[in-house]
């Protein structure tokens, strides 16, 4: 890949965490000029993923401060490079978690660049030119067109934003495990947050029976009436857990905090599959007996490729799948972080970067 050294002359207003307090403050920085493969995007909305909190507070020990979080970005193309034919000025587009990959390895060649060894993320990454990447808590983004997707016209830009990470993260394990277009299966979703509520919507659109396994009894009514879940188990209730013993074909674990997998594995049928997408900072307890006695499989999954992200976005357009959101201003990000930590959000905060909603 040719190394380019674009100038970083574009001044951008954003919001960053400066240290592990995780407190978000206004932050001005520079982005590169629009290169031949780039599109420049006026950011309209950016979702707040729990991953943003993990990075802002250095939960995973890999944060490079200052960090400008945000990888659930929607906006309008305002400039395109000479090599870009996929997008034009005025297009509605989205950017998710990735900003670059090597484009040459087996993963990149088979459209699995999210598993490229050299994948770089939209923030807290190192771009091809050696610069640190800054995310969507900002008014403008320059992105390589190969890491940009189109947003279907019928999807509102605010409710589409979280699909760029939360959506594709729950969509891919369902696709990989043949849950699209398959016979009706019993699907479990652990954790009813940003990822979890979208998992219910996808699983219902694909015709499955969905059981939510949650720590929050208060979420039961809405999970069933508004999101369409068929069953709801409170994980701290041993009777409820026992009564659903060996009832599920597939479980998606979206929990952000540490938890033991044993009790959840018991909910799987023999040969059932358990996919972990939640990313607690500490190793999780994985007892051998529920695995051995049930011939069960545990595996992980990370976001999705750009091809899969576009496929997911188009399916959302077709089925009208979008996020349930609470819109905030950039000045409310710290308050939003506190509420996410208290598990007080249904189900995604989305930052109105361009002040669109106040103009409606
Ligand atoms: P979120 O909105 O905060 O939802 C997490 C949910 O987990 C909560 O709503 C809660 O649901 C449950 N939960 C919280 N604390 C718990 C505990 N101590 N024990 C059991 N359950 C608990 O977070 P999110 O944005 O959906 O992200 C979830 C996780 O996925 C994060 O760790 C994030 O970093 C990770 N993630 C991974 C990928 C990937 O590619 N693999 C992509 C995006 C995000 P209930 O109230 O229903 O229990
Ligand atoms: Zn995310």
Tab-separated table of N, CA and C and ligand atoms in Angstrom, residues 49-51 54 60 165 169 191-195 214-216 219 254-258 277-279 301-303 340 343 347-348, ligand 1:
chain	number	residue	atom	x	y	z
A	49	UNK	N	-21.501	4.243	22.409
A	49	UNK	CA	-21.377	2.811	22.651
A	49	UNK	C	-20.712	2.613	24.013
A	50	UNK	N	-21.015	1.488	24.662
A	50	UNK	CA	-20.358	1.248	25.958
A	50	UNK	C	-18.839	1.163	25.781
A	51	UNK	N	-18.396	0.790	24.582
A	51	UNK	CA	-16.953	0.759	24.290
A	51	UNK	C	-16.321	2.141	24.492
A	54	UNK	N	-15.408	2.350	28.005
A	54	UNK	CA	-14.237	1.512	28.297
A	54	UNK	C	-12.954	2.276	27.904
A	60	UNK	N	-9.446	-1.003	29.423
A	60	UNK	CA	-8.696	-2.090	28.784
A	60	UNK	C	-7.192	-1.826	28.770
A	165	UNK	N	-22.195	0.261	14.845
A	165	UNK	CA	-21.422	-0.646	15.705
A	165	UNK	C	-22.353	-1.669	16.359
A	169	UNK	N	-22.604	-5.611	15.153
A	169	UNK	CA	-22.022	-6.532	16.144
A	169	UNK	C	-22.988	-7.658	16.515
A	191	UNK	N	-28.390	-9.368	28.467
A	191	UNK	CA	-28.088	-7.946	28.575
A	191	UNK	C	-28.961	-7.131	27.638
A	192	UNK	N	-29.869	-6.381	28.215
A	192	UNK	CA	-30.769	-5.573	27.382
A	192	UNK	C	-30.297	-4.121	27.389
A	193	UNK	N	-29.226	-3.878	26.660
A	193	UNK	CA	-28.704	-2.517	26.479
A	193	UNK	C	-28.725	-2.167	25.010
A	194	UNK	N	-27.738	-1.369	24.586
A	194	UNK	CA	-27.667	-0.943	23.185
A	194	UNK	C	-27.587	-2.113	22.231
A	195	UNK	N	-26.645	-3.005	22.475
A	195	UNK	CA	-26.495	-4.181	21.601
A	195	UNK	C	-27.703	-5.112	21.752
A	214	UNK	N	-31.812	-11.052	31.710
A	214	UNK	CA	-31.465	-9.701	32.146
A	214	UNK	C	-31.261	-9.663	33.654
A	215	UNK	N	-30.529	-8.628	34.107
A	215	UNK	CA	-30.439	-8.392	35.556
A	215	UNK	C	-31.552	-7.443	36.015
A	216	UNK	N	-32.311	-6.891	35.078
A	216	UNK	CA	-33.247	-5.815	35.401
A	216	UNK	C	-34.700	-6.214	35.174
A	219	UNK	N	-37.091	-4.078	33.100
A	219	UNK	CA	-37.082	-4.011	31.633
A	219	UNK	C	-38.035	-5.024	30.990
A	254	UNK	N	-24.180	-9.979	25.516
A	254	UNK	CA	-23.799	-8.577	25.245
A	254	UNK	C	-23.387	-7.822	26.505
A	255	UNK	N	-23.129	-8.533	27.579
A	255	UNK	CA	-22.918	-7.872	28.884
A	255	UNK	C	-21.545	-7.190	28.947
A	256	UNK	N	-21.550	-5.969	29.462
A	256	UNK	CA	-20.326	-5.163	29.519
A	256	UNK	C	-19.504	-5.407	30.777
A	257	UNK	N	-20.111	-6.041	31.797
A	257	UNK	CA	-19.429	-6.242	33.088
A	257	UNK	C	-19.110	-7.716	33.291
A	258	UNK	N	-18.198	-7.965	34.240
A	258	UNK	CA	-17.785	-9.345	34.478
A	258	UNK	C	-18.942	-10.195	35.009
A	277	UNK	N	-20.083	-11.184	22.718
A	277	UNK	CA	-19.706	-9.922	22.069
A	277	UNK	C	-19.409	-8.837	23.105
A	278	UNK	N	-19.987	-8.939	24.291
A	278	UNK	CA	-19.672	-8.002	25.375
A	278	UNK	C	-18.207	-8.136	25.748
A	279	UNK	N	-17.618	-7.053	26.240
A	279	UNK	CA	-16.159	-7.062	26.426
A	279	UNK	C	-15.748	-6.565	27.813
A	301	UNK	N	-17.036	-12.733	18.762
A	301	UNK	CA	-17.249	-12.075	17.473
A	301	UNK	C	-16.989	-10.582	17.637
A	302	UNK	N	-16.336	-9.986	16.651
A	302	UNK	CA	-16.041	-8.555	16.730
A	302	UNK	C	-16.649	-7.801	15.547
A	303	UNK	N	-17.464	-6.862	15.846
A	303	UNK	CA	-18.184	-6.020	14.865
A	303	UNK	C	-18.504	-6.803	13.583
A	340	UNK	N	-25.261	5.569	31.750
A	340	UNK	CA	-24.952	4.247	31.173
A	340	UNK	C	-24.352	3.364	32.262
A	343	UNK	N	-26.820	1.854	34.305
A	343	UNK	CA	-27.752	1.036	33.541
A	343	UNK	C	-29.099	1.747	33.382
A	347	UNK	N	-32.407	2.892	24.593
A	347	UNK	CA	-31.368	1.899	24.839
A	347	UNK	C	-30.031	2.426	24.335
A	348	UNK	N	-30.050	3.591	23.693
A	348	UNK	CA	-28.805	4.172	23.206
A	348	UNK	C	-28.885	5.691	23.272
B	1	LIG	P1	-24.921	-1.212	27.405
B	1	LIG	O1	-25.885	-0.456	26.571
B	1	LIG	O2	-24.381	-0.560	28.629
B	1	LIG	O3	-25.599	-2.622	27.755
B	1	LIG	C1	-24.966	-3.587	28.528
B	1	LIG	C2	-26.040	-4.374	29.272
B	1	LIG	O4	-25.386	-5.380	30.068
B	1	LIG	C3	-26.840	-3.577	30.277
B	1	LIG	O5	-27.929	-2.923	29.691
B	1	LIG	C4	-27.291	-4.649	31.253
B	1	LIG	O6	-28.473	-5.276	30.773
B	1	LIG	C5	-26.184	-5.660	31.204
B	1	LIG	N1	-25.331	-5.567	32.405
B	1	LIG	C6	-24.675	-4.493	32.867
B	1	LIG	N2	-23.971	-4.785	33.972
B	1	LIG	C7	-24.193	-6.108	34.204
B	1	LIG	C8	-23.722	-7.038	35.175
B	1	LIG	N3	-22.901	-6.638	36.151
B	1	LIG	N4	-24.128	-8.334	35.090
B	1	LIG	C9	-24.951	-8.731	34.110
B	1	LIG	N5	-25.433	-7.885	33.157
B	1	LIG	C10	-25.051	-6.598	33.206
B	1	LIG	O7	-23.632	-1.623	26.539
B	1	LIG	P2	-23.517	-1.892	24.966
B	1	LIG	O8	-23.165	-0.625	24.286
B	1	LIG	O9	-24.683	-2.683	24.525
B	1	LIG	O10	-22.176	-2.771	24.939
B	1	LIG	C11	-22.121	-4.004	25.614
B	1	LIG	C12	-20.713	-4.555	25.599
B	1	LIG	O11	-20.378	-4.938	24.263
B	1	LIG	C13	-19.615	-3.593	26.033
B	1	LIG	O12	-18.653	-4.287	26.802
B	1	LIG	C14	-18.995	-3.148	24.714
B	1	LIG	O13	-17.644	-2.742	24.843
B	1	LIG	C15	-19.095	-4.423	23.927
B	1	LIG	N6	-19.063	-4.273	22.472
B	1	LIG	C16	-18.441	-5.265	21.774
B	1	LIG	C17	-18.415	-5.208	20.400
B	1	LIG	C18	-17.783	-6.315	19.612
B	1	LIG	O14	-17.418	-6.105	18.452
B	1	LIG	N7	-17.657	-7.503	20.165
B	1	LIG	C19	-19.000	-4.125	19.729
B	1	LIG	C20	-19.656	-3.162	20.481
B	1	LIG	C21	-19.680	-3.235	21.843
B	1	LIG	P3	-29.626	-5.818	31.780
B	1	LIG	O15	-30.091	-4.613	32.522
B	1	LIG	O16	-30.630	-6.382	30.851
B	1	LIG	O17	-28.978	-6.856	32.656
